[in-house]
Amino acid sequence: MAGAVSSGTGKIQVKFLVDIEKKKVVFAESGKEFVDVLISFLTLPLGTIVRLLGKESSLGCFDELYKSVESLDESHFQTKACKNMLLSPLSDAGTLCEDLVVRIDNTKPRRIRVCRQPKCVKSTLYYSSVPDVPCGQCGEHLALGWKWSKEDRKAKDDGVFVRGGMSYAITNELQVMPTSTDSFLFLLRDMGIEDATMLEDRTLQLGSEEIKNLLKQILTSDQPLTALIFNPCHESTRKDESIVTMNAYVSPETDSNPDPNLIKVKLFVANANQSVVHAEVGEEFCNLLFSFLTLPLGHVVKLLGVRSSISCIDNLYRSLKFNLDDCMNSDEIRDMVVSPRLPPFFSCTNPLFPK
Ligand SMILES: [Zn+2]
Protein backbone atom coordinates (compact mmCIF):
# COMPACT_ATOMS: atom_id res chain seq x y z
CA MET A 1 0.00 0.00 0.00
CA ALA A 2 2.87 2.37 0.65
CA GLY A 3 5.11 3.86 -1.97
CA ALA A 4 7.83 4.87 0.42
CA VAL A 5 11.19 5.83 -1.00
CA SER A 6 12.82 6.80 2.25
CA SER A 7 11.52 6.75 5.77
CA GLY A 8 9.13 9.57 6.59
CA THR A 9 8.86 11.12 3.13
CA GLY A 10 6.79 8.54 1.28
CA LYS A 11 3.14 8.48 0.30
CA ILE A 12 0.39 6.37 1.81
CA GLN A 13 -2.45 5.00 -0.29
CA VAL A 14 -5.84 5.31 1.38
CA LYS A 15 -9.20 4.36 -0.15
CA PHE A 16 -12.12 6.57 0.91
CA LEU A 17 -15.70 5.39 0.50
CA VAL A 18 -17.67 8.50 -0.27
CA ASP A 19 -21.40 9.28 -0.26
CA ILE A 20 -21.38 11.69 -3.18
CA GLU A 21 -24.94 12.94 -2.63
CA LYS A 22 -24.28 13.90 0.97
CA LYS A 23 -20.68 14.96 0.24
CA LYS A 24 -19.51 12.80 3.09
CA VAL A 25 -16.82 10.16 3.65
CA VAL A 26 -18.43 7.03 5.09
CA PHE A 27 -15.14 5.42 6.02
CA ALA A 28 -11.61 4.86 4.79
CA GLU A 29 -9.78 1.63 4.18
CA SER A 30 -6.04 1.37 4.60
CA GLY A 31 -3.13 -0.82 5.48
CA LYS A 32 -0.91 -0.48 8.55
CA GLU A 33 0.86 2.67 7.31
CA PHE A 34 -2.09 5.04 7.68
CA VAL A 35 -3.14 3.61 11.05
CA ASP A 36 0.45 4.05 12.26
CA VAL A 37 0.34 7.73 11.32
CA LEU A 38 -2.98 8.25 13.11
CA ILE A 39 -1.66 6.55 16.25
CA SER A 40 1.54 8.60 16.10
CA PHE A 41 -0.55 11.77 16.60
CA LEU A 42 -1.20 10.61 20.18
CA THR A 43 2.54 10.53 20.89
CA LEU A 44 3.15 14.12 19.76
CA PRO A 45 3.72 16.68 22.55
CA LEU A 46 1.24 19.58 22.45
CA GLY A 47 4.07 22.05 21.78
CA THR A 48 5.12 20.02 18.75
CA ILE A 49 1.56 20.02 17.36
CA VAL A 50 1.39 23.81 17.75
CA ARG A 51 4.77 24.24 16.06
CA LEU A 52 4.00 21.86 13.17
CA LEU A 53 0.71 23.66 12.45
CA GLY A 54 2.36 27.07 12.34
CA LYS A 55 0.87 28.22 15.67
CA GLU A 56 -2.62 27.88 14.16
CA SER A 57 -3.49 24.53 15.68
CA SER A 58 -6.83 25.59 17.21
CA LEU A 59 -5.79 23.42 20.16
CA GLY A 60 -7.53 25.46 22.84
CA CYS A 61 -5.27 28.29 24.04
CA PHE A 62 -2.07 26.40 23.28
CA ASP A 63 -1.16 28.56 20.28
CA GLU A 64 -1.13 31.60 22.57
CA LEU A 65 0.75 29.74 25.30
CA TYR A 66 3.42 28.68 22.81
CA LYS A 67 3.76 32.25 21.49
CA SER A 68 4.14 33.49 25.08
CA VAL A 69 7.06 31.14 25.70
CA GLU A 70 8.57 32.17 22.38
CA SER A 71 8.37 35.89 23.14
CA LEU A 72 9.58 35.72 26.75
CA ASP A 73 13.21 36.71 27.13
CA GLU A 74 15.63 33.87 27.94
CA SER A 75 16.46 35.58 31.23
CA HIS A 76 13.00 34.57 32.54
CA PHE A 77 13.85 30.89 32.23
CA GLN A 78 16.18 28.92 34.48
CA THR A 79 18.41 28.26 31.46
CA LYS A 80 18.24 28.90 27.73
CA ALA A 81 17.88 25.14 27.32
CA CYS A 82 14.61 25.19 29.32
CA LYS A 83 13.07 27.50 26.74
CA ASN A 84 14.28 25.19 23.95
CA MET A 85 12.73 22.19 25.70
CA LEU A 86 9.33 23.92 25.77
CA LEU A 87 9.46 25.14 22.16
CA SER A 88 10.79 21.87 20.69
CA PRO A 89 9.69 19.13 23.08
CA LEU A 90 10.77 15.60 22.26
CA SER A 91 8.55 12.55 22.14
CA ASP A 92 9.42 9.29 23.86
CA ALA A 93 8.19 7.51 20.71
CA GLY A 94 10.36 9.73 18.48
CA THR A 95 12.86 7.03 17.50
CA LEU A 96 10.07 4.60 16.69
CA CYS A 97 8.26 7.23 14.61
CA GLU A 98 11.32 7.62 12.38
CA ASP A 99 10.01 4.50 10.61
CA LEU A 100 6.64 6.01 9.72
CA VAL A 101 6.08 6.12 5.97
CA VAL A 102 4.94 9.72 6.39
CA ARG A 103 6.50 11.54 9.33
CA ILE A 104 5.47 15.15 9.89
CA ASP A 105 7.41 15.71 13.13
CA ASN A 106 10.79 17.03 12.00
CA THR A 107 12.56 16.75 15.38
CA LYS A 108 15.66 14.55 15.33
CA PRO A 109 15.19 12.08 18.18
CA ARG A 110 18.62 10.44 17.92
CA ARG A 111 20.62 13.66 17.76
CA ILE A 112 22.67 14.55 20.85
CA ARG A 113 25.24 17.19 21.64
CA VAL A 114 28.48 16.64 23.53
CA CYS A 115 31.26 18.96 24.76
CA ARG A 116 33.90 20.07 22.27
CA GLN A 117 36.65 19.77 24.89
CA PRO A 118 38.52 16.46 24.43
CA LYS A 119 39.18 16.23 28.18
CA CYS A 120 35.41 16.29 28.88
CA VAL A 121 34.67 13.71 26.18
CA LYS A 122 37.35 11.39 27.61
CA SER A 123 36.37 11.73 31.26
CA THR A 124 32.67 12.41 31.83
CA LEU A 125 30.98 12.59 28.40
CA TYR A 126 28.08 14.80 29.37
CA TYR A 127 25.53 14.83 26.57
CA SER A 128 22.11 16.31 25.90
CA SER A 129 19.41 16.06 23.26
CA VAL A 130 18.49 19.73 23.86
CA PRO A 131 20.47 22.67 22.38
CA ASP A 132 22.32 25.14 24.64
CA VAL A 133 22.82 22.87 27.65
CA PRO A 134 26.09 23.75 29.48
CA CYS A 135 28.70 21.01 30.00
CA GLY A 136 28.59 19.67 33.57
CA GLN A 137 32.40 19.75 33.74
CA CYS A 138 33.70 22.88 31.97
CA GLY A 139 30.50 24.94 31.62
CA GLU A 140 30.78 25.46 27.85
CA HIS A 141 27.69 24.77 25.76
CA LEU A 142 27.46 21.21 24.48
CA ALA A 143 27.86 21.95 20.79
CA LEU A 144 29.41 18.97 19.05
CA GLY A 145 26.70 16.99 17.22
CA TRP A 146 26.53 13.24 17.60
CA LYS A 147 23.82 10.77 16.71
CA TRP A 148 22.75 7.52 18.34
CA SER A 149 22.84 4.72 15.79
CA LYS A 150 19.51 3.40 14.58
CA GLU A 151 18.33 -0.05 15.56
CA ASP A 152 16.64 -2.13 12.85
CA ARG A 153 13.12 -3.19 13.61
CA LYS A 154 12.80 -6.93 14.07
CA ALA A 155 9.59 -7.65 12.15
CA LYS A 156 9.80 -5.64 8.94
CA ASP A 157 6.41 -6.79 7.66
CA ASP A 158 4.74 -5.17 10.65
CA GLY A 159 4.04 -1.47 10.96
CA VAL A 160 5.50 0.89 13.53
CA PHE A 161 2.65 0.39 16.00
CA VAL A 162 0.25 -2.11 14.40
CA ARG A 163 0.65 -5.47 12.71
CA GLY A 164 0.99 -5.81 8.97
CA GLY A 165 -0.88 -8.19 6.65
CA MET A 166 -4.23 -6.73 7.73
CA SER A 167 -6.68 -4.22 6.44
CA TYR A 168 -8.11 -1.48 8.66
CA ALA A 169 -11.29 0.58 8.49
CA ILE A 170 -11.36 4.15 9.79
CA THR A 171 -14.73 5.84 10.25
CA ASN A 172 -15.37 9.48 9.54
CA GLU A 173 -15.27 10.07 13.31
CA LEU A 174 -11.86 8.32 13.58
CA GLN A 175 -12.83 4.99 15.06
CA VAL A 176 -10.27 2.49 13.80
CA MET A 177 -10.79 -1.27 13.52
CA PRO A 178 -9.27 -4.26 11.76
CA THR A 179 -11.51 -5.55 9.02
CA SER A 180 -12.16 -8.04 6.21
CA THR A 181 -14.52 -8.03 3.19
CA ASP A 182 -17.32 -9.54 5.29
CA SER A 183 -16.92 -7.07 8.11
CA PHE A 184 -16.86 -4.16 5.62
CA LEU A 185 -20.37 -5.13 4.56
CA PHE A 186 -21.36 -5.50 8.20
CA LEU A 187 -19.92 -2.07 8.94
CA LEU A 188 -21.90 -0.52 6.09
CA ARG A 189 -25.10 -2.15 7.32
CA ASP A 190 -24.29 -0.89 10.82
CA MET A 191 -24.15 2.62 9.40
CA GLY A 192 -27.56 2.18 7.78
CA ILE A 193 -26.16 1.85 4.25
CA GLU A 194 -27.97 -1.02 2.52
CA ASP A 195 -26.88 -0.26 -1.02
CA ALA A 196 -23.10 0.08 -1.32
CA THR A 197 -23.41 0.94 -5.03
CA MET A 198 -24.48 4.42 -3.89
CA LEU A 199 -20.94 4.93 -2.65
CA GLU A 200 -17.94 5.94 -4.69
CA ASP A 201 -14.33 4.90 -4.13
CA ARG A 202 -11.74 7.63 -4.03
CA THR A 203 -8.15 6.53 -3.63
CA LEU A 204 -5.68 9.16 -2.54
CA GLN A 205 -1.93 9.17 -2.05
CA LEU A 206 -1.29 11.04 1.21
CA GLY A 207 2.09 12.73 1.70
CA SER A 208 3.31 14.99 4.48
CA GLU A 209 1.21 18.03 3.44
CA GLU A 210 -2.00 15.97 3.37
CA ILE A 211 -1.17 14.32 6.71
CA LYS A 212 -0.45 17.69 8.29
CA ASN A 213 -3.78 18.91 6.92
CA LEU A 214 -5.47 15.82 8.37
CA LEU A 215 -4.00 16.57 11.82
CA LYS A 216 -5.38 20.09 11.55
CA GLN A 217 -8.81 18.74 10.50
CA ILE A 218 -8.83 16.29 13.41
CA LEU A 219 -8.37 19.21 15.82
CA THR A 220 -11.00 21.38 14.16
CA SER A 221 -13.67 19.02 12.82
CA ASP A 222 -15.83 16.21 14.18
CA GLN A 223 -15.67 14.58 10.71
CA PRO A 224 -12.02 14.96 9.74
CA LEU A 225 -12.05 12.54 6.77
CA THR A 226 -14.94 14.39 5.13
CA ALA A 227 -13.18 17.67 5.92
CA LEU A 228 -9.97 16.37 4.33
CA ILE A 229 -11.75 15.50 1.08
CA PHE A 230 -14.47 18.17 0.81
CA ASN A 231 -13.42 21.06 3.03
CA PRO A 232 -9.67 21.49 2.92
CA CYS A 233 -9.94 25.08 4.16
CA HIS A 234 -9.49 25.26 7.90
CA GLU A 235 -12.86 26.28 9.24
CA SER A 236 -13.64 24.85 12.65
CA THR A 237 -16.68 22.59 12.55
CA ARG A 238 -16.14 20.96 15.93
CA LYS A 239 -18.65 20.96 18.74
CA ASP A 240 -17.15 21.37 22.20
CA GLU A 241 -19.29 18.64 23.71
CA SER A 242 -17.62 17.78 26.95
CA ILE A 243 -15.72 20.73 28.31
CA VAL A 244 -13.98 19.69 31.51
CA THR A 245 -14.92 22.00 34.35
CA MET A 246 -12.57 22.91 37.16
CA ASN A 247 -13.56 23.08 40.79
CA ALA A 248 -11.24 25.73 42.19
CA TYR A 249 -11.07 26.48 45.90
CA VAL A 250 -11.41 30.20 46.53
CA SER A 251 -9.81 31.27 49.77
CA PRO A 252 -9.98 34.72 51.35
CA GLU A 253 -6.90 36.84 50.81
CA THR A 254 -6.40 36.90 54.57
CA ASP A 255 -5.97 33.08 54.77
CA SER A 256 -2.99 32.88 57.13
CA ASN A 257 -2.49 29.12 56.92
CA PRO A 258 -2.70 28.10 53.23
CA ASP A 259 -2.16 24.47 52.13
CA PRO A 260 1.49 24.31 50.93
CA ASN A 261 0.52 21.74 48.26
CA LEU A 262 -1.85 24.14 46.52
CA ILE A 263 -0.73 26.64 43.92
CA LYS A 264 -1.91 30.13 44.79
CA VAL A 265 -3.37 32.23 41.98
CA LYS A 266 -4.73 35.74 42.44
CA LEU A 267 -7.58 36.43 40.00
CA PHE A 268 -8.81 39.87 38.98
CA VAL A 269 -12.48 39.54 38.12
CA ALA A 270 -14.71 42.06 36.34
CA ASN A 271 -17.65 42.94 38.58
CA ALA A 272 -19.95 43.40 35.61
CA ASN A 273 -19.92 39.83 34.28
CA GLN A 274 -17.70 37.93 36.72
CA SER A 275 -15.17 37.13 33.97
CA VAL A 276 -11.48 36.86 34.82
CA VAL A 277 -9.55 39.83 33.46
CA HIS A 278 -6.14 38.53 34.40
CA ALA A 279 -4.31 36.56 37.07
CA GLU A 280 -1.23 37.19 39.15
CA VAL A 281 0.72 33.99 39.66
CA GLY A 282 4.01 32.77 41.04
CA GLU A 283 6.66 30.68 39.33
CA GLU A 284 4.97 27.37 40.30
CA PHE A 285 1.92 28.18 38.21
CA CYS A 286 4.03 29.35 35.25
CA ASN A 287 6.11 26.17 35.46
CA LEU A 288 2.96 24.07 35.41
CA LEU A 289 1.33 25.99 32.57
CA PHE A 290 4.41 26.03 30.33
CA SER A 291 5.11 22.37 31.03
CA PHE A 292 1.78 21.45 29.41
CA LEU A 293 3.56 22.05 26.07
CA THR A 294 5.71 18.97 26.67
CA LEU A 295 2.78 16.61 27.37
CA PRO A 296 1.98 14.06 24.64
CA LEU A 297 -1.57 14.42 23.25
CA GLY A 298 -2.46 10.85 24.28
CA HIS A 299 -1.41 11.56 27.85
CA VAL A 300 -3.74 14.56 27.99
CA VAL A 301 -6.62 12.44 26.65
CA LYS A 302 -5.91 9.83 29.33
CA LEU A 303 -5.60 12.48 32.04
CA LEU A 304 -9.00 13.92 31.09
CA GLY A 305 -10.69 10.50 31.25
CA VAL A 306 -11.02 10.27 27.43
CA ARG A 307 -13.28 13.36 27.49
CA SER A 308 -10.83 15.80 25.97
CA SER A 309 -13.54 17.71 24.04
CA ILE A 310 -11.83 16.67 20.78
CA SER A 311 -14.19 13.82 19.96
CA CYS A 312 -12.11 12.31 17.12
CA ILE A 313 -9.01 12.07 19.27
CA ASP A 314 -11.08 10.45 22.04
CA ASN A 315 -12.44 7.95 19.46
CA LEU A 316 -8.93 7.15 18.24
CA TYR A 317 -7.75 6.61 21.81
CA ARG A 318 -10.74 4.34 22.58
CA SER A 319 -10.04 2.35 19.40
CA LEU A 320 -6.59 1.49 20.71
CA LYS A 321 -8.09 0.02 23.83
CA PHE A 322 -11.19 -1.67 22.46
CA ASN A 323 -10.67 -2.40 18.72
CA LEU A 324 -6.93 -2.66 18.13
CA ASP A 325 -5.77 -4.44 21.25
CA ASP A 326 -4.87 -7.63 19.32
CA CYS A 327 -3.35 -5.66 16.45
CA MET A 328 -0.59 -3.87 18.36
CA ASN A 329 2.96 -5.06 17.72
CA SER A 330 3.75 -5.66 21.39
CA ASP A 331 2.61 -4.86 24.93
CA GLU A 332 5.42 -2.34 25.21
CA ILE A 333 4.23 -0.47 22.11
CA ARG A 334 0.63 -0.56 23.31
CA ASP A 335 1.72 1.05 26.59
CA MET A 336 3.74 3.64 24.70
CA VAL A 337 0.63 4.91 22.91
CA VAL A 338 -2.03 4.33 25.57
CA SER A 339 0.13 5.94 28.27
CA PRO A 340 2.65 8.08 26.36
CA ARG A 341 5.56 9.20 28.51
CA LEU A 342 7.97 12.09 28.45
CA PRO A 343 11.43 11.27 27.11
CA PRO A 344 14.44 11.01 29.47
CA PHE A 345 15.39 14.27 31.22
CA PHE A 346 11.99 15.88 30.51
CA SER A 347 10.61 14.49 33.76
CA CYS A 348 9.15 16.89 36.28
CA THR A 349 8.02 16.52 39.87
CA ASN A 350 4.44 17.45 39.03
CA PRO A 351 2.08 14.48 39.65
CA LEU A 352 0.21 15.27 36.42
CA PHE A 353 3.22 14.31 34.39
CA PRO A 354 3.96 10.87 32.95
CA LYS A 355 7.11 9.33 34.39
ZN1 LIG B 1 33.07 20.36 28.83
XYZ file of C-alpha atoms and ligand atoms in Angstrom:
356
model
C 0.000 0.000 0.000
C 2.871 2.373 0.648
C 5.108 3.863 -1.969
C 7.835 4.870 0.421
C 11.188 5.832 -0.996
C 12.821 6.803 2.249
C 11.517 6.753 5.773
C 9.126 9.574 6.593
C 8.864 11.120 3.126
C 6.785 8.538 1.279
C 3.138 8.477 0.302
C 0.389 6.373 1.807
C -2.445 5.004 -0.286
C -5.840 5.311 1.381
C -9.201 4.356 -0.147
C -12.116 6.573 0.906
C -15.703 5.386 0.500
C -17.673 8.502 -0.268
C -21.401 9.276 -0.257
C -21.381 11.693 -3.176
C -24.941 12.941 -2.634
C -24.276 13.897 0.974
C -20.678 14.960 0.242
C -19.507 12.799 3.093
C -16.823 10.160 3.649
C -18.434 7.027 5.089
C -15.141 5.416 6.015
C -11.612 4.864 4.793
C -9.783 1.628 4.178
C -6.042 1.373 4.603
C -3.127 -0.817 5.483
C -0.912 -0.484 8.548
C 0.860 2.668 7.309
C -2.093 5.043 7.677
C -3.143 3.609 11.050
C 0.452 4.051 12.262
C 0.342 7.733 11.320
C -2.984 8.250 13.106
C -1.658 6.552 16.245
C 1.540 8.602 16.100
C -0.552 11.772 16.596
C -1.195 10.609 20.179
C 2.541 10.530 20.890
C 3.153 14.124 19.765
C 3.724 16.684 22.545
C 1.241 19.582 22.452
C 4.074 22.050 21.780
C 5.122 20.018 18.747
C 1.564 20.024 17.364
C 1.387 23.810 17.748
C 4.773 24.236 16.060
C 3.998 21.860 13.167
C 0.707 23.655 12.452
C 2.365 27.070 12.341
C 0.868 28.218 15.673
C -2.620 27.882 14.160
C -3.487 24.529 15.677
C -6.833 25.593 17.213
C -5.787 23.425 20.159
C -7.528 25.459 22.845
C -5.273 28.293 24.038
C -2.068 26.402 23.279
C -1.162 28.558 20.284
C -1.131 31.604 22.570
C 0.751 29.744 25.304
C 3.422 28.677 22.806
C 3.757 32.246 21.490
C 4.144 33.491 25.082
C 7.064 31.136 25.704
C 8.573 32.167 22.383
C 8.367 35.886 23.141
C 9.578 35.717 26.754
C 13.213 36.710 27.132
C 15.633 33.869 27.940
C 16.458 35.578 31.231
C 13.000 34.575 32.536
C 13.852 30.890 32.234
C 16.179 28.920 34.482
C 18.405 28.261 31.461
C 18.235 28.900 27.729
C 17.880 25.135 27.319
C 14.608 25.191 29.325
C 13.067 27.504 26.740
C 14.280 25.195 23.951
C 12.732 22.186 25.699
C 9.333 23.924 25.770
C 9.457 25.135 22.163
C 10.787 21.871 20.687
C 9.687 19.129 23.079
C 10.770 15.598 22.263
C 8.546 12.545 22.139
C 9.416 9.291 23.862
C 8.190 7.514 20.709
C 10.364 9.730 18.481
C 12.862 7.026 17.504
C 10.070 4.598 16.695
C 8.258 7.229 14.612
C 11.322 7.615 12.379
C 10.010 4.501 10.611
C 6.635 6.013 9.719
C 6.081 6.117 5.972
C 4.945 9.720 6.386
C 6.503 11.536 9.327
C 5.465 15.155 9.892
C 7.414 15.710 13.128
C 10.788 17.028 11.998
C 12.561 16.747 15.376
C 15.656 14.550 15.325
C 15.192 12.085 18.176
C 18.617 10.442 17.922
C 20.623 13.657 17.756
C 22.670 14.548 20.853
C 25.242 17.193 21.636
C 28.480 16.641 23.534
C 31.255 18.957 24.760
C 33.903 20.065 22.271
C 36.646 19.770 24.892
C 38.516 16.457 24.429
C 39.183 16.226 28.181
C 35.406 16.290 28.883
C 34.670 13.714 26.185
C 37.346 11.391 27.613
C 36.366 11.726 31.259
C 32.666 12.415 31.829
C 30.977 12.594 28.402
C 28.082 14.804 29.367
C 25.532 14.833 26.566
C 22.113 16.312 25.896
C 19.410 16.064 23.261
C 18.491 19.729 23.858
C 20.466 22.674 22.384
C 22.318 25.141 24.642
C 22.820 22.866 27.653
C 26.089 23.748 29.477
C 28.697 21.008 29.996
C 28.589 19.675 33.566
C 32.404 19.751 33.741
C 33.699 22.878 31.974
C 30.496 24.944 31.620
C 30.783 25.459 27.852
C 27.687 24.766 25.764
C 27.463 21.214 24.479
C 27.857 21.952 20.789
C 29.410 18.969 19.053
C 26.702 16.994 17.224
C 26.530 13.237 17.595
C 23.815 10.774 16.705
C 22.754 7.518 18.338
C 22.841 4.720 15.793
C 19.512 3.396 14.582
C 18.333 -0.052 15.558
C 16.639 -2.134 12.852
C 13.115 -3.191 13.613
C 12.799 -6.934 14.074
C 9.589 -7.652 12.147
C 9.802 -5.636 8.936
C 6.411 -6.794 7.664
C 4.738 -5.167 10.646
C 4.038 -1.474 10.962
C 5.503 0.890 13.532
C 2.647 0.395 16.005
C 0.254 -2.113 14.404
C 0.652 -5.467 12.706
C 0.993 -5.811 8.974
C -0.878 -8.192 6.654
C -4.227 -6.726 7.727
C -6.683 -4.216 6.439
C -8.106 -1.485 8.662
C -11.291 0.582 8.490
C -11.358 4.146 9.788
C -14.728 5.835 10.254
C -15.365 9.478 9.540
C -15.266 10.067 13.307
C -11.865 8.318 13.582
C -12.832 4.991 15.059
C -10.268 2.490 13.800
C -10.788 -1.270 13.524
C -9.266 -4.258 11.761
C -11.509 -5.549 9.019
C -12.156 -8.040 6.209
C -14.522 -8.026 3.192
C -17.317 -9.541 5.293
C -16.921 -7.070 8.106
C -16.860 -4.156 5.623
C -20.374 -5.135 4.560
C -21.363 -5.500 8.202
C -19.917 -2.066 8.943
C -21.898 -0.519 6.091
C -25.101 -2.149 7.323
C -24.294 -0.894 10.816
C -24.152 2.616 9.396
C -27.557 2.181 7.782
C -26.164 1.850 4.250
C -27.973 -1.019 2.521
C -26.880 -0.257 -1.020
C -23.102 0.078 -1.316
C -23.414 0.938 -5.025
C -24.484 4.425 -3.887
C -20.936 4.930 -2.652
C -17.941 5.940 -4.686
C -14.329 4.902 -4.126
C -11.736 7.629 -4.030
C -8.152 6.530 -3.635
C -5.682 9.163 -2.536
C -1.932 9.171 -2.046
C -1.286 11.036 1.205
C 2.092 12.730 1.698
C 3.312 14.990 4.479
C 1.214 18.025 3.439
C -2.001 15.971 3.373
C -1.172 14.316 6.711
C -0.446 17.691 8.291
C -3.775 18.913 6.920
C -5.474 15.825 8.373
C -3.997 16.569 11.821
C -5.382 20.092 11.553
C -8.806 18.744 10.499
C -8.829 16.292 13.410
C -8.370 19.209 15.824
C -10.999 21.380 14.162
C -13.670 19.021 12.824
C -15.835 16.209 14.175
C -15.671 14.579 10.715
C -12.019 14.957 9.738
C -12.046 12.544 6.773
C -14.941 14.393 5.128
C -13.180 17.667 5.921
C -9.973 16.366 4.333
C -11.754 15.500 1.078
C -14.468 18.173 0.808
C -13.421 21.064 3.034
C -9.673 21.488 2.921
C -9.937 25.082 4.155
C -9.486 25.256 7.898
C -12.864 26.282 9.240
C -13.639 24.850 12.649
C -16.682 22.585 12.550
C -16.137 20.957 15.927
C -18.654 20.964 18.740
C -17.145 21.367 22.201
C -19.294 18.641 23.705
C -17.625 17.785 26.949
C -15.722 20.726 28.314
C -13.976 19.694 31.510
C -14.921 21.997 34.353
C -12.566 22.915 37.160
C -13.561 23.077 40.793
C -11.236 25.735 42.189
C -11.068 26.482 45.902
C -11.410 30.196 46.528
C -9.811 31.268 49.774
C -9.979 34.720 51.355
C -6.898 36.843 50.810
C -6.397 36.898 54.573
C -5.969 33.076 54.773
C -2.986 32.883 57.129
C -2.487 29.124 56.917
C -2.696 28.100 53.231
C -2.158 24.471 52.132
C 1.488 24.310 50.927
C 0.521 21.739 48.264
C -1.848 24.140 46.522
C -0.726 26.640 43.915
C -1.914 30.129 44.794
C -3.367 32.233 41.978
C -4.731 35.739 42.445
C -7.575 36.430 40.004
C -8.808 39.870 38.983
C -12.482 39.537 38.120
C -14.711 42.057 36.342
C -17.647 42.942 38.577
C -19.950 43.397 35.608
C -19.925 39.834 34.283
C -17.695 37.926 36.715
C -15.170 37.126 33.971
C -11.485 36.861 34.825
C -9.554 39.825 33.464
C -6.135 38.531 34.402
C -4.312 36.561 37.074
C -1.230 37.194 39.151
C 0.717 33.994 39.661
C 4.014 32.769 41.039
C 6.660 30.680 39.328
C 4.975 27.369 40.296
C 1.920 28.179 38.207
C 4.026 29.348 35.249
C 6.109 26.173 35.460
C 2.963 24.074 35.409
C 1.329 25.990 32.567
C 4.414 26.035 30.329
C 5.113 22.366 31.025
C 1.785 21.450 29.406
C 3.558 22.051 26.069
C 5.711 18.973 26.666
C 2.780 16.613 27.367
C 1.980 14.063 24.645
C -1.565 14.419 23.255
C -2.458 10.852 24.283
C -1.414 11.562 27.853
C -3.741 14.565 27.986
C -6.617 12.436 26.655
C -5.909 9.827 29.332
C -5.599 12.484 32.036
C -9.004 13.924 31.090
C -10.687 10.503 31.246
C -11.022 10.270 27.431
C -13.277 13.361 27.491
C -10.828 15.797 25.975
C -13.544 17.710 24.036
C -11.830 16.671 20.783
C -14.195 13.819 19.956
C -12.107 12.313 17.121
C -9.014 12.066 19.275
C -11.079 10.448 22.038
C -12.442 7.949 19.465
C -8.931 7.153 18.240
C -7.749 6.611 21.809
C -10.737 4.342 22.585
C -10.041 2.347 19.397
C -6.588 1.492 20.711
C -8.089 0.016 23.829
C -11.187 -1.673 22.456
C -10.672 -2.405 18.724
C -6.932 -2.658 18.128
C -5.767 -4.444 21.247
C -4.874 -7.629 19.320
C -3.351 -5.657 16.449
C -0.586 -3.869 18.361
C 2.959 -5.055 17.724
C 3.749 -5.659 21.391
C 2.608 -4.861 24.932
C 5.421 -2.338 25.210
C 4.231 -0.467 22.110
C 0.628 -0.562 23.312
C 1.715 1.045 26.593
C 3.742 3.639 24.704
C 0.626 4.914 22.907
C -2.031 4.335 25.567
C 0.134 5.942 28.268
C 2.648 8.085 26.356
C 5.562 9.198 28.505
C 7.969 12.088 28.455
C 11.429 11.272 27.111
C 14.438 11.010 29.472
C 15.393 14.274 31.217
C 11.990 15.877 30.510
C 10.606 14.487 33.765
C 9.151 16.891 36.282
C 8.023 16.517 39.868
C 4.439 17.445 39.034
C 2.080 14.475 39.647
C 0.209 15.269 36.415
C 3.222 14.307 34.389
C 3.958 10.873 32.949
C 7.111 9.332 34.389
Zn 33.065 20.359 28.825
